[in-house]
Coordinates of C-alpha atoms and ligand atoms in Angstrom, one line a residue:
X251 CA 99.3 104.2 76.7
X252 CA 99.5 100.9 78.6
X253 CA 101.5 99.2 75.9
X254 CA 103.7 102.4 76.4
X255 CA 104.1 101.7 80.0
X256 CA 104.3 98.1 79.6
X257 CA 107.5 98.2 76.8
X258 CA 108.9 100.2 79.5
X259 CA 108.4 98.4 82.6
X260 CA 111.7 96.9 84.4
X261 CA 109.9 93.4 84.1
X262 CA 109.4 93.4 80.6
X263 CA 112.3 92.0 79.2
X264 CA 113.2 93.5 75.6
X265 CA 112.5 90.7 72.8
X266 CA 114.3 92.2 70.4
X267 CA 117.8 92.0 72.3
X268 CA 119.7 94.0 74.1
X269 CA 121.6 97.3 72.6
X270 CA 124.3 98.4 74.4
X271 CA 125.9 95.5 76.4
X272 CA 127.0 93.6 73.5
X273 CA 130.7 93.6 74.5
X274 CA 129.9 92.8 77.6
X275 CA 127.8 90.2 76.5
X276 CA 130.4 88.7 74.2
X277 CA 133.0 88.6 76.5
X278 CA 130.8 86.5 78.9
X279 CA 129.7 84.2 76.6
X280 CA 133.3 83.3 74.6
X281 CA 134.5 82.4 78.7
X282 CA 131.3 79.9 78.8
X283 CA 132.3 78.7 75.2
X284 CA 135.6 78.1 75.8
X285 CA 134.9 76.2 79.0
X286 CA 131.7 74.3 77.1
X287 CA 134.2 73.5 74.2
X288 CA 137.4 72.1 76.3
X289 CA 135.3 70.9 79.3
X290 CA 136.5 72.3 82.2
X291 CA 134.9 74.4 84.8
X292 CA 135.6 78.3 85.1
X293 CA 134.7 81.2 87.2
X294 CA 133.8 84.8 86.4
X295 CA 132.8 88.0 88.4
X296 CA 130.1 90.4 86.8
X297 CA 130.0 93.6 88.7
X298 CA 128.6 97.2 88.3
X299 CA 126.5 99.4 89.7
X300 CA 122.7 98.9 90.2
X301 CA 120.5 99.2 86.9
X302 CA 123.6 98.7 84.7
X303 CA 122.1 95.8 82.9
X304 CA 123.5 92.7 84.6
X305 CA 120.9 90.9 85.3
X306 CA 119.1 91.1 82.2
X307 CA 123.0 90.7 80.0
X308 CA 123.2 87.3 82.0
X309 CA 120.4 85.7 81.2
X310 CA 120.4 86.3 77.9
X311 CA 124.3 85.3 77.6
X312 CA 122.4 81.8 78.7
X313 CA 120.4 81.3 76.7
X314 CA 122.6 82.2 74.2
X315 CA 125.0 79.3 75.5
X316 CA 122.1 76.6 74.9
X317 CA 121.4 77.9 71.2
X318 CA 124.8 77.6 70.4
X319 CA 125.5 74.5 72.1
X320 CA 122.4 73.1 70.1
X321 CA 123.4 74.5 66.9
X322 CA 126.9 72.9 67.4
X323 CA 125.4 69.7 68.3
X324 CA 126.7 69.3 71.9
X325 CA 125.1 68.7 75.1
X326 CA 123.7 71.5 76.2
X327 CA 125.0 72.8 79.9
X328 CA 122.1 72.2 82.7
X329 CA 121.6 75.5 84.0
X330 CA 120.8 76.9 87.9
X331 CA 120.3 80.2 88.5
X332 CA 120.3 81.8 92.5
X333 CA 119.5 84.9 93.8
X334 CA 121.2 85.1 97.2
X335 CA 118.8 87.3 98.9
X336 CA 116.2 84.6 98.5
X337 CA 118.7 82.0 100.8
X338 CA 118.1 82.2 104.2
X339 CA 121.4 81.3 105.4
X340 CA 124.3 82.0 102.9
X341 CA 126.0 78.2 103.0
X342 CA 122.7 77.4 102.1
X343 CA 123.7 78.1 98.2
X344 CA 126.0 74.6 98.6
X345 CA 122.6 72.6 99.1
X346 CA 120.7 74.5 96.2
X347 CA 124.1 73.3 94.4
X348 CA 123.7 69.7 95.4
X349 CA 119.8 69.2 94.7
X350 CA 120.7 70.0 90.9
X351 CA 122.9 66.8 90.5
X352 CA 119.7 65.0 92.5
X353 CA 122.1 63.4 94.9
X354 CA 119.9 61.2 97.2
X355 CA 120.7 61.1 100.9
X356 CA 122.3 57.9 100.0
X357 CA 125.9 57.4 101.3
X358 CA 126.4 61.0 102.3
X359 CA 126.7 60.3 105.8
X360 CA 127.2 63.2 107.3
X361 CA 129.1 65.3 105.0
X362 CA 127.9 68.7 104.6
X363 CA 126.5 69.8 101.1
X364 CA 129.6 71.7 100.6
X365 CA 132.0 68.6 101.7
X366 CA 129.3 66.3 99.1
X367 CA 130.0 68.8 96.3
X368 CA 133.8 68.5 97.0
X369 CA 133.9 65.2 97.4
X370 CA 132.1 64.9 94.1
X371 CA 134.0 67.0 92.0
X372 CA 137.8 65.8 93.3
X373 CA 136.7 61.7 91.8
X374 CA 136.4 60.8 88.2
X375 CA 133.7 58.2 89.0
X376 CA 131.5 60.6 90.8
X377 CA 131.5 63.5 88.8
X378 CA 128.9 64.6 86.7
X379 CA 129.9 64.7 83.4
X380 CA 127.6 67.4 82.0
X381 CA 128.7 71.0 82.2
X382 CA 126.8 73.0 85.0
X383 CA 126.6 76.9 84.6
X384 CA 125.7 78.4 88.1
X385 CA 124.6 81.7 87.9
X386 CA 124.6 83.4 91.7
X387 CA 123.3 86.8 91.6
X388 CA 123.3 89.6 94.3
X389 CA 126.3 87.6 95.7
X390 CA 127.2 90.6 97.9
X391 CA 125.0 88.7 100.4
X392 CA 127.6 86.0 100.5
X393 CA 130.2 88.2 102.2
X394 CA 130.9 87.1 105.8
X395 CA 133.3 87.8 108.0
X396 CA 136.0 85.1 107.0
X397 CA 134.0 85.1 103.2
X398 CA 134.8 81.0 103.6
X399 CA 131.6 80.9 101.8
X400 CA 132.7 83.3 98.8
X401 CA 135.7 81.7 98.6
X402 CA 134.5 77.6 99.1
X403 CA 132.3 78.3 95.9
X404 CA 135.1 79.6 93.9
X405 CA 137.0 77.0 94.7
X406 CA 134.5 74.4 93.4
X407 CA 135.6 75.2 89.9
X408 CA 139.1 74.2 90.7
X409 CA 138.6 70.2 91.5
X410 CA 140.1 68.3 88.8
X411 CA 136.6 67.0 87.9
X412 CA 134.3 69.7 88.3
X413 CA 132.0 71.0 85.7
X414 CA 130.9 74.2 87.0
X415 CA 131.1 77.5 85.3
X416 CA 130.5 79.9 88.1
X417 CA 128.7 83.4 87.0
X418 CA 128.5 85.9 90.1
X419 CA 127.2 88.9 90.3
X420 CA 127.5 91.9 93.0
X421 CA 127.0 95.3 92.4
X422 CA 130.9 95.9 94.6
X423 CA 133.3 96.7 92.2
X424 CA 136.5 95.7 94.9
X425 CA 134.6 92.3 95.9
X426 CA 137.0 90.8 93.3
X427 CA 139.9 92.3 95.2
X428 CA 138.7 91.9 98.4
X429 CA 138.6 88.5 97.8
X430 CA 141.3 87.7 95.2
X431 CA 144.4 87.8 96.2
X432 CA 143.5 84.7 98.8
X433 CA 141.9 83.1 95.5
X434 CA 144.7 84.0 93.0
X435 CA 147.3 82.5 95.4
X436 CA 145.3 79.6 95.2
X437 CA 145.4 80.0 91.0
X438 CA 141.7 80.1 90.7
X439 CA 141.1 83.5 90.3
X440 CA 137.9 84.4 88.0
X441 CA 137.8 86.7 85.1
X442 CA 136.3 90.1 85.9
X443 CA 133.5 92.3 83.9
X444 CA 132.5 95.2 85.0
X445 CA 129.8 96.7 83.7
X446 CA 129.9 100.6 83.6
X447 CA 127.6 103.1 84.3
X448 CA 124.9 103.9 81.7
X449 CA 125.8 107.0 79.4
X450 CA 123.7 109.4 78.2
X451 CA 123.5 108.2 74.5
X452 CA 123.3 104.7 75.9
X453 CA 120.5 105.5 78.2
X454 CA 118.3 107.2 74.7
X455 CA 119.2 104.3 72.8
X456 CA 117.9 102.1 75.3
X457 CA 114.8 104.0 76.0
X458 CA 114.2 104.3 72.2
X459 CA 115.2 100.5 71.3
X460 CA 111.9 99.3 74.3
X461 CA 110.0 101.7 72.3
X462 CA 110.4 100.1 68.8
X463 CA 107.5 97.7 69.8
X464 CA 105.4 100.9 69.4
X465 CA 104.3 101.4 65.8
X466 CA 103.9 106.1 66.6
X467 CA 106.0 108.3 68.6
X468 CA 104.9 108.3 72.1
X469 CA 107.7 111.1 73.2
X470 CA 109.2 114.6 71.9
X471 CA 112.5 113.4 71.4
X472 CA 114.0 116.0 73.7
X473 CA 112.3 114.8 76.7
X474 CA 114.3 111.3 76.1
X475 CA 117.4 113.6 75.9
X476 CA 116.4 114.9 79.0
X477 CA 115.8 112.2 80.9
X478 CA 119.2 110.2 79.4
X479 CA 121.5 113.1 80.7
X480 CA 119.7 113.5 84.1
X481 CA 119.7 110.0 85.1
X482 CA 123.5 109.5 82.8
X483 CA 124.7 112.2 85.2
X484 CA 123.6 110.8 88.3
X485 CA 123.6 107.3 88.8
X486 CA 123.4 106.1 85.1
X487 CA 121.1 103.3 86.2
X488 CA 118.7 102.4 83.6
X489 CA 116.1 101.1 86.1
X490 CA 115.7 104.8 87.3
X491 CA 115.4 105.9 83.5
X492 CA 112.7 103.5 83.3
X493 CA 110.9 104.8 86.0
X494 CA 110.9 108.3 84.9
X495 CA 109.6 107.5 81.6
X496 CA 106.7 105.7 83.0
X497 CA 105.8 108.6 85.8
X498 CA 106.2 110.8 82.8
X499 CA 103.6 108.5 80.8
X500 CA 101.7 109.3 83.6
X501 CA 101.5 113.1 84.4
X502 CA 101.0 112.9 80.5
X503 CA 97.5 110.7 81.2
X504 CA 96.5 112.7 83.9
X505 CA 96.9 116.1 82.0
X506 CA 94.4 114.1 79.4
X507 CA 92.1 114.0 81.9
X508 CA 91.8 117.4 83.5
X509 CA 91.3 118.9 79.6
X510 CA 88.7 118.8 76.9
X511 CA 91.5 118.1 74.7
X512 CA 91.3 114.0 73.8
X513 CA 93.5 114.1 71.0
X514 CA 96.4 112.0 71.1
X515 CA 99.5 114.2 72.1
X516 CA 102.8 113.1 72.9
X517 CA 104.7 112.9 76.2
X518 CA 106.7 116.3 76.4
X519 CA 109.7 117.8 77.6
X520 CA 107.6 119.7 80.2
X521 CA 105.8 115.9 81.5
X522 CA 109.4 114.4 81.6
X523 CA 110.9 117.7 83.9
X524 CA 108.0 117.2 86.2
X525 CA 108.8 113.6 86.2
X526 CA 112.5 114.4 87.1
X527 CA 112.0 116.4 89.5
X528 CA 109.9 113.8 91.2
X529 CA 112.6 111.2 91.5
X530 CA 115.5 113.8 91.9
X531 CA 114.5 116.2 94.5
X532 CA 116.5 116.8 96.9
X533 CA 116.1 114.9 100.4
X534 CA 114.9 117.9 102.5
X535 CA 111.6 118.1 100.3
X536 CA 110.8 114.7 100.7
X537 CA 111.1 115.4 104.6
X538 CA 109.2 118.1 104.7
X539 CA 106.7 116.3 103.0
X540 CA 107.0 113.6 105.2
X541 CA 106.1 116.3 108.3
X542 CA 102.5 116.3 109.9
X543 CA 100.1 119.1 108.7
X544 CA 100.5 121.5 111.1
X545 CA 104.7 121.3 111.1
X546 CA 104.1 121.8 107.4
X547 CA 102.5 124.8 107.7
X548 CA 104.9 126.5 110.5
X549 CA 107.5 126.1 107.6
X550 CA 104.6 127.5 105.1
X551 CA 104.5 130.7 107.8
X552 CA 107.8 131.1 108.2
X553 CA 108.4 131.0 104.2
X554 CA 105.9 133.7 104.0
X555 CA 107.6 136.0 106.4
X556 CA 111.2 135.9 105.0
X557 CA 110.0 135.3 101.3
X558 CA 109.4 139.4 100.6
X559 CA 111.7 140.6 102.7
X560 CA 115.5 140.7 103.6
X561 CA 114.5 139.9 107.4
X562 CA 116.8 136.9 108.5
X563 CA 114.6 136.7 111.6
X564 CA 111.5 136.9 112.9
X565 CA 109.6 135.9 116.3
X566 CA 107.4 133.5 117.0
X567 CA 104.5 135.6 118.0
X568 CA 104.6 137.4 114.5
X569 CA 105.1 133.5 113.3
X570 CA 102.5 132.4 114.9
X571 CA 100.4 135.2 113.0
X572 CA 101.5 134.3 110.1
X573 CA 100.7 130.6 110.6
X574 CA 96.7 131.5 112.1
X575 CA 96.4 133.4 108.3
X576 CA 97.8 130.5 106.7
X577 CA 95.0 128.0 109.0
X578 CA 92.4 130.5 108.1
X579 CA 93.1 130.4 104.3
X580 CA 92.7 127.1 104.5
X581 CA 89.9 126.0 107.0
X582 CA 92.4 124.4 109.1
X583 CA 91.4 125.0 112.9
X584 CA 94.9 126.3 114.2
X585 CA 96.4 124.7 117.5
X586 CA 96.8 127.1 120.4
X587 CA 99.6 129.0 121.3
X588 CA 101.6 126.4 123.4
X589 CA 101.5 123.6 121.0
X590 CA 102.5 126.3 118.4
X591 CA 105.8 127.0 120.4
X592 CA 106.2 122.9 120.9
X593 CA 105.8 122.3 117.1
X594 CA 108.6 125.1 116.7
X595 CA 111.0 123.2 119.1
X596 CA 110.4 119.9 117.3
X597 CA 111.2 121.6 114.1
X598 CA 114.2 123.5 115.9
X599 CA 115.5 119.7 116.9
X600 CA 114.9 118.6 113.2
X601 CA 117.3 121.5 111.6
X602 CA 114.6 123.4 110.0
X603 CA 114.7 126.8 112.2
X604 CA 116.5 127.9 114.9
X605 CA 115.0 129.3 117.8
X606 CA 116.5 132.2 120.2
X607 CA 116.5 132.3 123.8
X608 CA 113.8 135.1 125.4
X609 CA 111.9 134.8 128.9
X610 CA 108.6 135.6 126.9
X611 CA 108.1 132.7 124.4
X612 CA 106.4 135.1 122.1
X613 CA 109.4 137.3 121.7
X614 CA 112.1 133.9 121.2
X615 CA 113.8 134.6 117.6
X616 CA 112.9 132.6 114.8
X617 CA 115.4 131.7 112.2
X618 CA 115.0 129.5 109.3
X619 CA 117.8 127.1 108.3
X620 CA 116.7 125.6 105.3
X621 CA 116.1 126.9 101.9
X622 CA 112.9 128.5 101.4
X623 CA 113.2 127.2 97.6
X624 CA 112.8 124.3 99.0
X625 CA 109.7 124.4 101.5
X626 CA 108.2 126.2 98.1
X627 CA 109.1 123.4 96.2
X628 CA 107.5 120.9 98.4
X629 CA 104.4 122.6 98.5
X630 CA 104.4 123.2 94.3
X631 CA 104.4 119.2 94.7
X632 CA 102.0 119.0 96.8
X633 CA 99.8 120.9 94.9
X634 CA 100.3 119.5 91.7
X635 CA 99.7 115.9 93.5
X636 CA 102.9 115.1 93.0
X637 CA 103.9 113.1 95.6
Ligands
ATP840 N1 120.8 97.3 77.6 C1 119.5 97.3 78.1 N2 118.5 97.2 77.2 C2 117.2 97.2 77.7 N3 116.9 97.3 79.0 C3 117.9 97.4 79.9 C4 119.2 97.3 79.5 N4 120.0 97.4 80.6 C5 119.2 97.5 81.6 N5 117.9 97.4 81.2 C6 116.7 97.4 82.0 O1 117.0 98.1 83.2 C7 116.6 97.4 84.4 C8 117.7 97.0 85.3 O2 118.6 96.0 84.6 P1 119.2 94.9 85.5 O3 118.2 94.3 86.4 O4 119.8 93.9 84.5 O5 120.3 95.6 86.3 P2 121.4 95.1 87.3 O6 122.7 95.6 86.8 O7 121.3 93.6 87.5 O8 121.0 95.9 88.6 P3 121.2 95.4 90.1 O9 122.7 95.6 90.5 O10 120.4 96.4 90.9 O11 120.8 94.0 90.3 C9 115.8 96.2 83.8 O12 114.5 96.5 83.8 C10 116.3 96.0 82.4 O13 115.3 95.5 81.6
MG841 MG1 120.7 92.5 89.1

């Protein structure tokens, strides 16, 4: 089961290619041909939303450049590749820039990397020759107010003697036009890719094509299917997908454990719907199971009450009944009666009940403003150790 977990991991990185991102892939590579083959620098914008594969298309859409430059018996492009969220201030990407051409302090005065990499670029004698494809991923970091960053590295592919093919990446689909028209004006704007959102049959081929590696079946087919049109109609993010797989792997293992039965078994659609549910509950369970002990059991008392009944409301003496029973159950010494009616304000303030007005606190109205579905979800999770 750990090679299982490990083809599926969002680290591993598939060996045998990637399935589903080949015109995407294409696309991006012919642009860094074309530049390679007529020696000139160029610009492109990836964009998409998180776990669409654009990470993972772009690297290997690099290394697909070097092959083919190899094979074709050119110089291979030096490559640089930056993650913005790893630069501490966002011009900082100029000097990350400049270190690749190993510029030396020497005659730089003091010119700015930025004004080096200019000054570079717009002279014949000091331009690098050799093609340089700059890869700048998570570049929604680089958005400031004026985006002078943004658009200063854009505009390093248009001096007449830069090399640079410019790759960025973001995850904001208007980015491009947000910045564009100030870019286009200026004739340098890049081609755009966007990468779409994952589809269902995508997401099973995916999942299935990581799992070739595997030499049996580790999953019913239909809990694949599941998983693909869950995550497809949510977010379509393959990272999620991942995930779900692997918690799924999981709750398989641990159901292994708790029975006699060692035989080998395969993931089912039942392990993948507990799985789902995991990641795709909705936010009010995760609150409530983020609640201390005793909160959690007011909202365990109050489900009680109204769970049998067609009673809207009840008060909080007859809660606070209902909550002793539920202490007693389960050896949980039960706080007094004023605490009681404190934790019921706290949960009044936090949206799960309502509480009425009445000079005797036990006689205040109780009403609950959540789903009880969902406080009997949160504690099914609980008590399957689901959390
Ligand atoms: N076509 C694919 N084949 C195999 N695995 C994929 C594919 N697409 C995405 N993945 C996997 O999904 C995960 C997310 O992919 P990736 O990091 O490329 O997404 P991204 O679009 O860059 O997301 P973000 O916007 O969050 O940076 C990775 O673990 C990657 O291995
Ligand atoms: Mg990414």
């Amino acid at each position: 089961m750990q090679a299982v977990k490990e083809a599926l991991h969002v680290a591993t990185t598939p060996s045998c290619g990637l399935v589903c991102r080949d015109d995407e892939q294409r696309r991006v590579f012919e642009f860094c041909k074309a530049c390679v083959q007529q020696e000139r620098a160029g610009s492109l914008y990836v964009c998409g939303c998180p776990g669409t594969g654009k990470t993972l298309s772009i690297s290997k859409v690099k290394q697909s450049v070097s092959r083919w430059a190899d094979e074709m018996g050119m110089e291979t492009p030096d490559d640089l590749s930056i993650n913005c969220t790893n630069l501490g201030n966002t011009s900082d990407i100029f000097g990350k820039i400049l270190e690749k051409f190993q510029v030396r302090k020497k005659a730089s005065g003091k010119l700015s990397p930025l004004q080096q990499l200019q000054r570079m670029f717009s002279h014949k004698e000091s331009a690098p020759r050799r093609m340089l494809l700059v890869v700048v991923d998570e570049m929604d970091y680089l958005i400031t107010r004026d985006r002078a960053v943004l658009h200063d590295l854009f505009m390093l592919t248009t001096h007449q003697f830069s090399r640079c093919i410019l790759i960025g990446i973001a995850n904001a689909i208007d980015l491009a036009d947000r910045f564009l028209p100030k870019l286009e004006s200026l004739n340098c704007k890049p081609l755009v890719i966007t990468f779409r959102a994952y589809s269902k049959d995508q997401i099973s081929n995916i999942i299935n094509h990581r799992l070739k590696v595997l030499e049996y079946d580790v999953f019913e087919p239909m809990a694949i299917e599941f998983c693909a049109r869950k995550v497809a109609a949510a977010t379509g993010d393959m990272r999620k997908a991942l995930g779900v797989c692997r918690s799924a792997v999981e709750i398989f293992e641990s159901g292994l454990q708790d029975s006699s039965d060692k035989g080998a078994g395969v993931v089912t659609f039942d392990h993948m719907d507990i799985a789902l549910s995991k990641v795709f509950r909705p936010a009010v369970v995760n609150n409530i199971l983020c609640l201390p002990q005793h909160q959690q059991m007011v909202l365990c008392a109050l489900a009680n009450t109204f769970q049998h009944s067609r009673k809207k409301a009840t008060t909080l003496g007859e809660l606070n009944k209902s909550y002793i029973e539920i202490c007693r159950s389960t050896q949980v010494p039960a706080v007094g009666m004023l605490e009681f009616s404190n934790m019921c304000m706290i949960l009044s303030d936090q949206g799960y009940l309502k509480l009425g007005q009445s000079k005797e606190d036990k006689l205040r109205r109780v009403m609950l403003q959540i789903d009880i579905s969902d406080i009997t979800f949160a504690f099914k999770v609980r008590k399957d150790g689901l959390l």
